[in-house]
mmCIF file of N, CA and C in Angstrom:
data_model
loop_
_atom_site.group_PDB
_atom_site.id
_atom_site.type_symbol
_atom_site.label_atom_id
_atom_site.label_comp_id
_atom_site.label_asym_id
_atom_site.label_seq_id
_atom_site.Cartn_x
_atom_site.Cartn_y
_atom_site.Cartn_z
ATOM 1 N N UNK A 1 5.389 -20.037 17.102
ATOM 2 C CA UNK A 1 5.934 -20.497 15.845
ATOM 3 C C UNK A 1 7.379 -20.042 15.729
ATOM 4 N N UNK A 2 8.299 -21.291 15.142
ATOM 5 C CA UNK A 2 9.620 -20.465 15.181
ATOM 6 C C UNK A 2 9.727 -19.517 14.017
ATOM 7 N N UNK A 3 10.654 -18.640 13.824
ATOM 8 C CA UNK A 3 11.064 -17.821 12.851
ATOM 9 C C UNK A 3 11.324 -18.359 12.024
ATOM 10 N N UNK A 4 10.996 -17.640 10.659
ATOM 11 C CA UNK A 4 11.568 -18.620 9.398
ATOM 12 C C UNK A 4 11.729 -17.178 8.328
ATOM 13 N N UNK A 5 13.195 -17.458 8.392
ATOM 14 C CA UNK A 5 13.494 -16.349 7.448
ATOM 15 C C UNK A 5 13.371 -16.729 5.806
ATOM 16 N N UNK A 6 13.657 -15.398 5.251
ATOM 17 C CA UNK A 6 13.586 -15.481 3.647
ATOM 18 C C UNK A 6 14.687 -14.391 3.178
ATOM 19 N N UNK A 7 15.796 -15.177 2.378
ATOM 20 C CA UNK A 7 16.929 -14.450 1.900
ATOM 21 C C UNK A 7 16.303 -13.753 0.717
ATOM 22 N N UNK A 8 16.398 -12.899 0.096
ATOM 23 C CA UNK A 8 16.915 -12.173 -0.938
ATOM 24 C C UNK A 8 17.867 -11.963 -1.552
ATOM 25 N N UNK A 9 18.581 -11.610 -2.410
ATOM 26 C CA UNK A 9 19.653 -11.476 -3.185
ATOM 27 C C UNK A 9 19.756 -10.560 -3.757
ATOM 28 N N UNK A 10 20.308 -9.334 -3.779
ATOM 29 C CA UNK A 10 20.647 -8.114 -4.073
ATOM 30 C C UNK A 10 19.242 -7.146 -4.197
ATOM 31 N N UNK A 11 19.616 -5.910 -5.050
ATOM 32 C CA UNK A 11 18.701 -5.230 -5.270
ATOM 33 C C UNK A 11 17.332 -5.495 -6.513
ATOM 34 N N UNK A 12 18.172 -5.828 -7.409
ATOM 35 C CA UNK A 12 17.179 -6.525 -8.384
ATOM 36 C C UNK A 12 16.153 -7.677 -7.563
ATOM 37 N N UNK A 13 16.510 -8.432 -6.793
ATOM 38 C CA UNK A 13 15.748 -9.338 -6.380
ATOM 39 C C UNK A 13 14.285 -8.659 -5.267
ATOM 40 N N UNK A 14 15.051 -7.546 -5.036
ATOM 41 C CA UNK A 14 14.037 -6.791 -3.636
ATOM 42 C C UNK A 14 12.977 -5.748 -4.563
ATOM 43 N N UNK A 15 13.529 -5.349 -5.902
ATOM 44 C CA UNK A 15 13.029 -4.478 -6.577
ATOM 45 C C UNK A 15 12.239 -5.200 -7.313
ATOM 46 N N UNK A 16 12.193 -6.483 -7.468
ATOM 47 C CA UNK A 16 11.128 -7.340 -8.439
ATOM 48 C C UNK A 16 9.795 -7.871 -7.239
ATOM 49 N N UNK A 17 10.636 -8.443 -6.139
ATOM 50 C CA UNK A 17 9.416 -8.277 -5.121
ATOM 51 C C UNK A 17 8.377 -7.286 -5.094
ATOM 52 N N UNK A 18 9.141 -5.988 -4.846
ATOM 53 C CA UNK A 18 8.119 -4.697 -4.525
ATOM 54 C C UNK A 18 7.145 -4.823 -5.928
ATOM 55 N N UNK A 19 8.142 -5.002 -6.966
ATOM 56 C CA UNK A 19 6.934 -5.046 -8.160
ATOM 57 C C UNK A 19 5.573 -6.180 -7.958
ATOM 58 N N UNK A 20 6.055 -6.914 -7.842
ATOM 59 C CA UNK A 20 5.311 -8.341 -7.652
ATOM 60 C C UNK A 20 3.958 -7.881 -6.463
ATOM 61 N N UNK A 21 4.653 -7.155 -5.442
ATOM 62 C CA UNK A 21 3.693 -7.092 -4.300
ATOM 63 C C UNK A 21 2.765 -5.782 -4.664
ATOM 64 N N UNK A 22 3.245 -5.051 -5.400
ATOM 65 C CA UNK A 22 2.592 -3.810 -5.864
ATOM 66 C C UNK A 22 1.099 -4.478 -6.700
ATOM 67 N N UNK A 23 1.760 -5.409 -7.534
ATOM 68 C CA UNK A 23 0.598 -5.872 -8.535
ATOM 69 C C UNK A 23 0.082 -6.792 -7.467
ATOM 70 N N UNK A 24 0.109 -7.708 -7.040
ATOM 71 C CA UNK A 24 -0.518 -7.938 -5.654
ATOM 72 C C UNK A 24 -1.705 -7.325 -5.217
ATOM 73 N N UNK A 25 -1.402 -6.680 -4.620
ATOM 74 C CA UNK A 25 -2.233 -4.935 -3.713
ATOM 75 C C UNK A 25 -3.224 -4.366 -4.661
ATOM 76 N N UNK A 26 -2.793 -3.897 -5.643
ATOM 77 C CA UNK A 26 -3.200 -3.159 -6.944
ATOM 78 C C UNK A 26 -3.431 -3.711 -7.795
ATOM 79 N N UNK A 27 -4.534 -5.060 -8.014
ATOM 80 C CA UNK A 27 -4.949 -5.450 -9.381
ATOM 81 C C UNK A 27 -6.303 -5.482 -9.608
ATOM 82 N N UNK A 28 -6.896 -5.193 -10.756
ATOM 83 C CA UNK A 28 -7.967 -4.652 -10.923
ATOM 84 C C UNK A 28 -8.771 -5.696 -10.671
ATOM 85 N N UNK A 29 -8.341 -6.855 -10.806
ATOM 86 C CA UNK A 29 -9.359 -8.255 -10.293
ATOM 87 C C UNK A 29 -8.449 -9.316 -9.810
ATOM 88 N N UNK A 30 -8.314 -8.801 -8.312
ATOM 89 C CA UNK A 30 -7.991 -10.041 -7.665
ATOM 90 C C UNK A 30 -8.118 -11.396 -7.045
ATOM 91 N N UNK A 31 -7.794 -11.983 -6.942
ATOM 92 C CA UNK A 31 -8.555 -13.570 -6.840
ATOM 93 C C UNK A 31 -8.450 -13.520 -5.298
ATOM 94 N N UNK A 32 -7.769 -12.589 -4.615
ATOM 95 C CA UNK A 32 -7.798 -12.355 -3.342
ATOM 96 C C UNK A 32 -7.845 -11.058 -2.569
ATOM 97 N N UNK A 33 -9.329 -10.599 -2.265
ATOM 98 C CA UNK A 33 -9.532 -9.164 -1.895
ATOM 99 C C UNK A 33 -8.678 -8.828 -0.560
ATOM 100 N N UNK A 34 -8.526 -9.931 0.199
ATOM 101 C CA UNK A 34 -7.634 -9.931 1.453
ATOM 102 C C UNK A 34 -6.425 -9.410 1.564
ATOM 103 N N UNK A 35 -5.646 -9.467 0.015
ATOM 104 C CA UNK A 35 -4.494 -8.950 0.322
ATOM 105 C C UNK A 35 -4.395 -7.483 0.261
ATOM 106 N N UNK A 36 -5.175 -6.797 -0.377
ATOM 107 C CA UNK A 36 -4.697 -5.340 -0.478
ATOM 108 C C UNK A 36 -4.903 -4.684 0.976
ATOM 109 N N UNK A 37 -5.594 -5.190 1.620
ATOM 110 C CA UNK A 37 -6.479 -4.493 3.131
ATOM 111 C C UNK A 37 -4.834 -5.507 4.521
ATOM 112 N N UNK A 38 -4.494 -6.725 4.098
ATOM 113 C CA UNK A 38 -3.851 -7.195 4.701
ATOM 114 C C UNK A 38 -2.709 -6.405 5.631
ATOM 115 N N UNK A 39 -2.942 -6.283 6.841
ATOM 116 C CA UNK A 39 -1.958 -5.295 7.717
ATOM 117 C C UNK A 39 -0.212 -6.517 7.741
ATOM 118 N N UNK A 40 -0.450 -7.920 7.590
ATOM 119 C CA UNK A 40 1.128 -8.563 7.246
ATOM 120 C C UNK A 40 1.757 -7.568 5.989
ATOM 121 N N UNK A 41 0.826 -8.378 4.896
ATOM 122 C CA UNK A 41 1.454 -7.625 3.534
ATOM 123 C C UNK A 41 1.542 -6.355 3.625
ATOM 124 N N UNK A 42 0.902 -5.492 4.188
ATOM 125 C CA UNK A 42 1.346 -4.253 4.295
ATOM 126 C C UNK A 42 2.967 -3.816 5.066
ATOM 127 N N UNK A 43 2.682 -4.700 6.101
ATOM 128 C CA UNK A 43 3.805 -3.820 7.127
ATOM 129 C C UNK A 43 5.684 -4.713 5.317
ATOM 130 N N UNK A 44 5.109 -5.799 5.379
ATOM 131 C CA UNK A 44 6.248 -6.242 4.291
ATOM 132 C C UNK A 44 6.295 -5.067 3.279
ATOM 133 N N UNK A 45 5.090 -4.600 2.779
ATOM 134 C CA UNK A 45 5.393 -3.777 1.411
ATOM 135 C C UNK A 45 6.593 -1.997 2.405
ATOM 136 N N UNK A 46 5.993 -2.485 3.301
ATOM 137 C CA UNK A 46 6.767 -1.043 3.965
ATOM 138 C C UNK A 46 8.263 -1.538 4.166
ATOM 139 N N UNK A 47 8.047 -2.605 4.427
ATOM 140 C CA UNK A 47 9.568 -2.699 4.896
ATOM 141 C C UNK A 47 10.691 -3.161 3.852
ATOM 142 N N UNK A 48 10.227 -3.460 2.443
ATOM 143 C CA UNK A 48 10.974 -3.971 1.389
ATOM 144 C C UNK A 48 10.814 -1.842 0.816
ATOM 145 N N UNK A 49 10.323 -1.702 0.759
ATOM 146 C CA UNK A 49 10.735 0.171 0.486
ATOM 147 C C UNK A 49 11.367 0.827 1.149
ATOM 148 N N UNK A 50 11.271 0.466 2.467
ATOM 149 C CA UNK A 50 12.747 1.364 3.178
ATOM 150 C C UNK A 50 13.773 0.641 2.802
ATOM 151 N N UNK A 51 13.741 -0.770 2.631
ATOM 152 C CA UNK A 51 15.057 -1.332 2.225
ATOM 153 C C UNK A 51 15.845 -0.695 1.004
ATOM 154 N N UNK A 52 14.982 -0.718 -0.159
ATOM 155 C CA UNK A 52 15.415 -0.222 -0.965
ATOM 156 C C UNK A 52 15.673 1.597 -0.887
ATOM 157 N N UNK A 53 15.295 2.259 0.078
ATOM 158 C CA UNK A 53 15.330 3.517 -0.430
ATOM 159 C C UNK A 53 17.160 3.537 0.662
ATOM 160 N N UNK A 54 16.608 2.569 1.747
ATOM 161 C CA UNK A 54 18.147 2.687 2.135
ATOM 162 C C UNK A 54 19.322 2.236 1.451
ATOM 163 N N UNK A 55 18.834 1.519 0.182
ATOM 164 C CA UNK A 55 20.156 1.127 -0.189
ATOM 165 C C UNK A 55 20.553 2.219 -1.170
ATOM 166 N N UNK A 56 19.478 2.470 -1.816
ATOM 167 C CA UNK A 56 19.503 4.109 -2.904
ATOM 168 C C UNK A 56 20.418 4.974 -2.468
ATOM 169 N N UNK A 57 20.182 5.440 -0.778
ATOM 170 C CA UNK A 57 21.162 6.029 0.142
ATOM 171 C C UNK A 57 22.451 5.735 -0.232
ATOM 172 N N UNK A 58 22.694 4.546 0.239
ATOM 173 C CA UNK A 58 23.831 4.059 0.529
ATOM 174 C C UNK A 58 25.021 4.314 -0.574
ATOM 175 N N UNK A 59 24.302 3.456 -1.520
ATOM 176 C CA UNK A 59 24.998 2.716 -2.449
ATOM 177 C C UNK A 59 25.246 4.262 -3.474
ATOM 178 N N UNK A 60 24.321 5.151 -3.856
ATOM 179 C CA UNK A 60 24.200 5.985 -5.157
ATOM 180 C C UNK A 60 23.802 7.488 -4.484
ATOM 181 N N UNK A 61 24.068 7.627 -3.493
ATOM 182 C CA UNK A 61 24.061 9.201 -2.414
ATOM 183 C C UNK A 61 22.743 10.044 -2.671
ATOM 184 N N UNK A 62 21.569 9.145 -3.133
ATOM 185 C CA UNK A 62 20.409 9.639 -3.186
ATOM 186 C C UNK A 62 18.884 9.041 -2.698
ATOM 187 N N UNK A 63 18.059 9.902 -2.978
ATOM 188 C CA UNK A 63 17.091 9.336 -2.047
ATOM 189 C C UNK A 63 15.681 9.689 -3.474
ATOM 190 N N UNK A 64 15.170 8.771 -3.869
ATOM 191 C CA UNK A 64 14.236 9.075 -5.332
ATOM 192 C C UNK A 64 12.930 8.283 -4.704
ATOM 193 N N UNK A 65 13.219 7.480 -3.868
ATOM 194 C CA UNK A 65 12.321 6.717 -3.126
ATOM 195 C C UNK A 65 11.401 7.257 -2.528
ATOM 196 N N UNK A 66 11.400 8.379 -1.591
ATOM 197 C CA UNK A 66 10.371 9.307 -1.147
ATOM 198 C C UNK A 66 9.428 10.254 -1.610
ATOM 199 N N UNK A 67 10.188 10.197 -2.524
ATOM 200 C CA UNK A 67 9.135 10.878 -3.890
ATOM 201 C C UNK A 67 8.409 10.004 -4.378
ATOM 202 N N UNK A 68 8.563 9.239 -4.662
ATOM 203 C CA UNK A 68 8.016 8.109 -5.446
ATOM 204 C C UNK A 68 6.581 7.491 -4.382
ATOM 205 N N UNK A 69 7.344 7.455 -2.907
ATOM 206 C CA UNK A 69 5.820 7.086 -2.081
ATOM 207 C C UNK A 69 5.442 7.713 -1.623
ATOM 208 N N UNK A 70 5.188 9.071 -1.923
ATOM 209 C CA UNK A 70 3.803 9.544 -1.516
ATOM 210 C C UNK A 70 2.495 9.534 -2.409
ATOM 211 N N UNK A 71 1.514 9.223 -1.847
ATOM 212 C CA UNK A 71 0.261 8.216 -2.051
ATOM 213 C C UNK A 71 0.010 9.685 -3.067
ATOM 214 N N UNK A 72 -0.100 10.508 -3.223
ATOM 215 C CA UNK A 72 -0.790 12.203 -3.587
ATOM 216 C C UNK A 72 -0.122 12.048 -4.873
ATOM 217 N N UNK A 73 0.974 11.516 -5.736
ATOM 218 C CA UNK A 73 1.730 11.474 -6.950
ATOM 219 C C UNK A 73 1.122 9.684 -7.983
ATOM 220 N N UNK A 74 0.474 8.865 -7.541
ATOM 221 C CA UNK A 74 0.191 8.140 -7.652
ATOM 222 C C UNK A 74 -1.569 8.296 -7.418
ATOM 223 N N UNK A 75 -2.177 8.480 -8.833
ATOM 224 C CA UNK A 75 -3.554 8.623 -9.345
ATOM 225 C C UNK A 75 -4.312 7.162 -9.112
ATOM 226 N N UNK A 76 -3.477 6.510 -10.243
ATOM 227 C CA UNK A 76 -3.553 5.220 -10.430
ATOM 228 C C UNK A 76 -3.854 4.064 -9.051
ATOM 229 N N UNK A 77 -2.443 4.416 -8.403
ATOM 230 C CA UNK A 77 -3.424 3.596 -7.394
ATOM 231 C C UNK A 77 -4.054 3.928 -6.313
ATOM 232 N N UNK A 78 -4.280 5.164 -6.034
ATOM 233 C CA UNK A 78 -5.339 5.705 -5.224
ATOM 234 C C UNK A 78 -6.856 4.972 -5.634
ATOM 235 N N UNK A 79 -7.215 5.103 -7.151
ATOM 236 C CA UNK A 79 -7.896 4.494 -7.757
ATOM 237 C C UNK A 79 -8.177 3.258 -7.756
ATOM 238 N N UNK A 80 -7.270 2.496 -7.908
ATOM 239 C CA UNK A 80 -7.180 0.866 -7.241
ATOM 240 C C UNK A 80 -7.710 0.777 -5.965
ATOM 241 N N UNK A 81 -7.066 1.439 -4.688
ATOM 242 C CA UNK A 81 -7.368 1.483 -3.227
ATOM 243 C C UNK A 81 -8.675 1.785 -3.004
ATOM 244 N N UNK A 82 -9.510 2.668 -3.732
ATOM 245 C CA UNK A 82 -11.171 2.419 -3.762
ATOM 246 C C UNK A 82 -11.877 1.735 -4.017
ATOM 247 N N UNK A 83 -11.014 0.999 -4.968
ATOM 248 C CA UNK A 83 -11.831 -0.226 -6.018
ATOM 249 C C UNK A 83 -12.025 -1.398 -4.806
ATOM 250 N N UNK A 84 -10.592 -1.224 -4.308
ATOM 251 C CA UNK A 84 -10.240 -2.519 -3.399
ATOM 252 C C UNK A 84 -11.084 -2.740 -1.763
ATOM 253 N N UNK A 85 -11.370 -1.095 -1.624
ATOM 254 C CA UNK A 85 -11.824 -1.241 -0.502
ATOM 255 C C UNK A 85 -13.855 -1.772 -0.624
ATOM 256 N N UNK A 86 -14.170 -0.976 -1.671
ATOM 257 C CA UNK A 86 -15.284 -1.419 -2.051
ATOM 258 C C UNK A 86 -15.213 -3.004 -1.895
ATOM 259 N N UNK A 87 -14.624 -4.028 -1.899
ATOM 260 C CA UNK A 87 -14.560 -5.420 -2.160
ATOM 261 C C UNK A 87 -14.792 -6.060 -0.842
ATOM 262 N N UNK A 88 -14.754 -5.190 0.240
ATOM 263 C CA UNK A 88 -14.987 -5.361 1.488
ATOM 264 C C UNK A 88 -16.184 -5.125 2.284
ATOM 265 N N UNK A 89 -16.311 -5.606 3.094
ATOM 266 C CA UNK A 89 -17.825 -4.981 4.018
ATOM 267 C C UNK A 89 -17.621 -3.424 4.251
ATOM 268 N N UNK A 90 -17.167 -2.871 3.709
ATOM 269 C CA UNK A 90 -16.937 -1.450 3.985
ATOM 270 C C UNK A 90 -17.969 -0.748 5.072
ATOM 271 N N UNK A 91 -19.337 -0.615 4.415
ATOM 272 C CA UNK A 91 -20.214 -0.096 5.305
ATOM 273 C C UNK A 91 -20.489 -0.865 6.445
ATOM 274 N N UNK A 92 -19.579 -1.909 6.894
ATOM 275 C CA UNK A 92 -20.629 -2.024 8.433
ATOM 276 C C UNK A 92 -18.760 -1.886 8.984
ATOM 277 N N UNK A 93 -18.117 -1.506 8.643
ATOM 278 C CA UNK A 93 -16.877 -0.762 9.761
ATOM 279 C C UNK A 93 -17.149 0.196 10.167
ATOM 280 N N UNK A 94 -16.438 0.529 11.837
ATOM 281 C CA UNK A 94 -16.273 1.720 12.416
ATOM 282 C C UNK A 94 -15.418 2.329 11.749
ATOM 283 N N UNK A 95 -15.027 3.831 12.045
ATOM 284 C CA UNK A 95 -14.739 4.744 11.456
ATOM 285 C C UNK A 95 -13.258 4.091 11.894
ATOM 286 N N UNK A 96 -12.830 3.945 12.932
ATOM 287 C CA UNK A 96 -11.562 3.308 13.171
ATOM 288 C C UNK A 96 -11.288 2.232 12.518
ATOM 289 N N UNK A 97 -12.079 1.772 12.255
ATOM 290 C CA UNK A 97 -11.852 0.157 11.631
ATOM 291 C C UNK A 97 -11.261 0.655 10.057
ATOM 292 N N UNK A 98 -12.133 2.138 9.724
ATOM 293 C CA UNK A 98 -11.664 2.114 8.043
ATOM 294 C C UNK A 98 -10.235 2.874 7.985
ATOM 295 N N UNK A 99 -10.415 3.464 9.248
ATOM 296 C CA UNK A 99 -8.972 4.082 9.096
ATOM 297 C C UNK A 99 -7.618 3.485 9.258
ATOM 298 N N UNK A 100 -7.651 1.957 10.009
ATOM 299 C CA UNK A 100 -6.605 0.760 9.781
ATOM 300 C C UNK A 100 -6.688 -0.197 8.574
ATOM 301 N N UNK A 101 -7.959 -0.029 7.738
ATOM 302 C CA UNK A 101 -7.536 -0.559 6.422
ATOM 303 C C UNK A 101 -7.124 0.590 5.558
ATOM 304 N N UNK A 102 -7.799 1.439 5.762
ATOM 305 C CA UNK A 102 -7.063 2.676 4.658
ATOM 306 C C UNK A 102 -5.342 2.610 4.649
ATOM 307 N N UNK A 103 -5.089 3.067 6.010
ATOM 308 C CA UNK A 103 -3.449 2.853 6.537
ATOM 309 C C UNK A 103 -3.270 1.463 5.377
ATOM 310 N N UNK A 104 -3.748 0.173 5.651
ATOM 311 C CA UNK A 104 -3.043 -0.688 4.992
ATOM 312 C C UNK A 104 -3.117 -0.684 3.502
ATOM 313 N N UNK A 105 -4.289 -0.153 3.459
ATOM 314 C CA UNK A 105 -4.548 -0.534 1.762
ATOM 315 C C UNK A 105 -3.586 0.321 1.264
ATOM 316 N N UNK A 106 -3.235 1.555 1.950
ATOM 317 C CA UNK A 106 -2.077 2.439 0.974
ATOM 318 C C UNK A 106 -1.036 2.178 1.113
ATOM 319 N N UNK A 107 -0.587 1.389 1.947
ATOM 320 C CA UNK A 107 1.081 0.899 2.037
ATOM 321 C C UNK A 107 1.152 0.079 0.634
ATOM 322 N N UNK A 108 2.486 0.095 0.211
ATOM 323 C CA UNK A 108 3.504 0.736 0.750
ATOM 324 C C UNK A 108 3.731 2.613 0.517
ATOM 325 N N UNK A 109 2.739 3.226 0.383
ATOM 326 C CA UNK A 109 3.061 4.676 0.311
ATOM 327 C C UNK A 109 2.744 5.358 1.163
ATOM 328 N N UNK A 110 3.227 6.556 1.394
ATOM 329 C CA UNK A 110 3.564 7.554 2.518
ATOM 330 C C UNK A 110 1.819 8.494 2.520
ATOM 331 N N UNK A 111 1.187 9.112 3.552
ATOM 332 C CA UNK A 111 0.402 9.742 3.165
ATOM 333 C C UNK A 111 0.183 10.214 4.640
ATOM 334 N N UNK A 112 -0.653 11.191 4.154
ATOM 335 C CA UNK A 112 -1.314 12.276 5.445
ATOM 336 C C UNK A 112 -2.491 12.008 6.033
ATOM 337 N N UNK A 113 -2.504 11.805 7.179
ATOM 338 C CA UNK A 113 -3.756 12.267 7.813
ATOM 339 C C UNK A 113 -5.351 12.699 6.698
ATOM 340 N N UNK A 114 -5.043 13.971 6.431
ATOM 341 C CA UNK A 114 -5.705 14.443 5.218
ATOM 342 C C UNK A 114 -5.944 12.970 4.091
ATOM 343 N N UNK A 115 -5.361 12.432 3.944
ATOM 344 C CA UNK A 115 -5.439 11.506 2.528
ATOM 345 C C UNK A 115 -6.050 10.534 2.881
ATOM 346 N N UNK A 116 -6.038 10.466 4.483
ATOM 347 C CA UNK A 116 -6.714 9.220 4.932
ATOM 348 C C UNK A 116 -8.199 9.470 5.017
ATOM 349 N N UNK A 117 -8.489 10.665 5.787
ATOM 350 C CA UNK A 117 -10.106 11.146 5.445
ATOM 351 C C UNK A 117 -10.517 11.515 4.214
ATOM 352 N N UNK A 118 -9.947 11.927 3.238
ATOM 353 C CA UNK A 118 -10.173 12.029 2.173
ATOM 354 C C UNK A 118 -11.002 11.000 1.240
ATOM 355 N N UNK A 119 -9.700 9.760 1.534
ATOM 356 C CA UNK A 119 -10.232 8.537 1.146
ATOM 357 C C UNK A 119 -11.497 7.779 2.059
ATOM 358 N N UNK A 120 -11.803 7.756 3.098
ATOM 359 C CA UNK A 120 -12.599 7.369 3.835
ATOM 360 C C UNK A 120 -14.023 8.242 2.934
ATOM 361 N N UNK A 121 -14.232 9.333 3.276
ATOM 362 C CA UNK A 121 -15.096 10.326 2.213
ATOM 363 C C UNK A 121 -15.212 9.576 1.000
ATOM 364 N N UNK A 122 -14.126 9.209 0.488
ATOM 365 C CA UNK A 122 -14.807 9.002 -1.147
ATOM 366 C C UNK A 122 -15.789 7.502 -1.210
ATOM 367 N N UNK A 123 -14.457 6.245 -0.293
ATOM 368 C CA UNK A 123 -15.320 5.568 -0.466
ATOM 369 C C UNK A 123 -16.680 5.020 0.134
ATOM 370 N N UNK A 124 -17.186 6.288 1.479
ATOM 371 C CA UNK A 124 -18.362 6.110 1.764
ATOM 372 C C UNK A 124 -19.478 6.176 1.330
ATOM 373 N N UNK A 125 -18.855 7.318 -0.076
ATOM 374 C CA UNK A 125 -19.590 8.193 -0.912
ATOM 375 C C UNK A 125 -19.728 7.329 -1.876
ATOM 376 N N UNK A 126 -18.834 6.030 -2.296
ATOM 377 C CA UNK A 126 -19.099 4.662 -3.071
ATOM 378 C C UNK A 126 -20.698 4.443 -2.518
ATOM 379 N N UNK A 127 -20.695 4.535 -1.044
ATOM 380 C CA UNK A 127 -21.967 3.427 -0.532
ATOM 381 C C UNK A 127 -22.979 4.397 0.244
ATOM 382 N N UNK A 128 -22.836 5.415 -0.132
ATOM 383 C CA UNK A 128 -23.806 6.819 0.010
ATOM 384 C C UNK A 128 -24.116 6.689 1.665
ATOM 385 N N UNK A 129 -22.946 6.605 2.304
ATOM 386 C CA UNK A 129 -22.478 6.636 4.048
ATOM 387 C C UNK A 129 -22.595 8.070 4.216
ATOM 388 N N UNK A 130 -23.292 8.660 4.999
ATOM 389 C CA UNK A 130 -22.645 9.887 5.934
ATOM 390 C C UNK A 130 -22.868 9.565 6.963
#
């Protein structure tokens, strides 16, 4: 398939995306469970946040962006990301399998190792998995 790009237009335009894709990912009833687990939309939600944290850099000699994504400061949608994963065949994935939707379901935010088993734990504990 050839490439087919998509312009943007400044920061407001990249900062209404991320909003847009946030509620996307994170809505309490989505008409599409596919997207929050989606490894495309994910790697995009990652890459419209470095955009912006590089321009934060750039433009205003700070960096507020890295704070902001780590998954551990954000209750709310940790909370969502259980809801969301529940919406899935959860229990018949391998343990690897949950640990590449976990990875996606939390993008665009930063997280640990730790946060990833953590979450795996809780929502097995949704479907009484050990």
């Amino acid at each position: 398939m050839n490439e087919i790009k998509l312009e943007v237009q400044g920061y407001y335009e990249i900062l209404n995306l991320h909003k847009a894709l946030l509620e996307a990912k994170f809505h309490k009833s989505p008409d599409n469970f596919d997207v929050a687990g989606s490894p495309i939309i994910a790697k995009i939600c990652n890459n419209i946040v470095d955009m912006l944290t590089e321009y934060e850099i750039e433009e205003k000699g700070k960096d507020t962006w890295s704070e902001w994504r780590k998954i551990e400061n954000h209750n709310f949608f940790k909370e969502r990301a259980v809801e969301n994963a529940q919406n899935v065949e959860w229990e018949k994935l391998s343990y690897e399998e949950k640990e590449l939707l976990t990875k996606n379901i939390f993008s665009p935010f930063s997280f640990t190792e730790k946060n990833v088993i953590d979450f795996i734990k809780t929502v097995d504990g949704k479907f009484n998995i050990e």
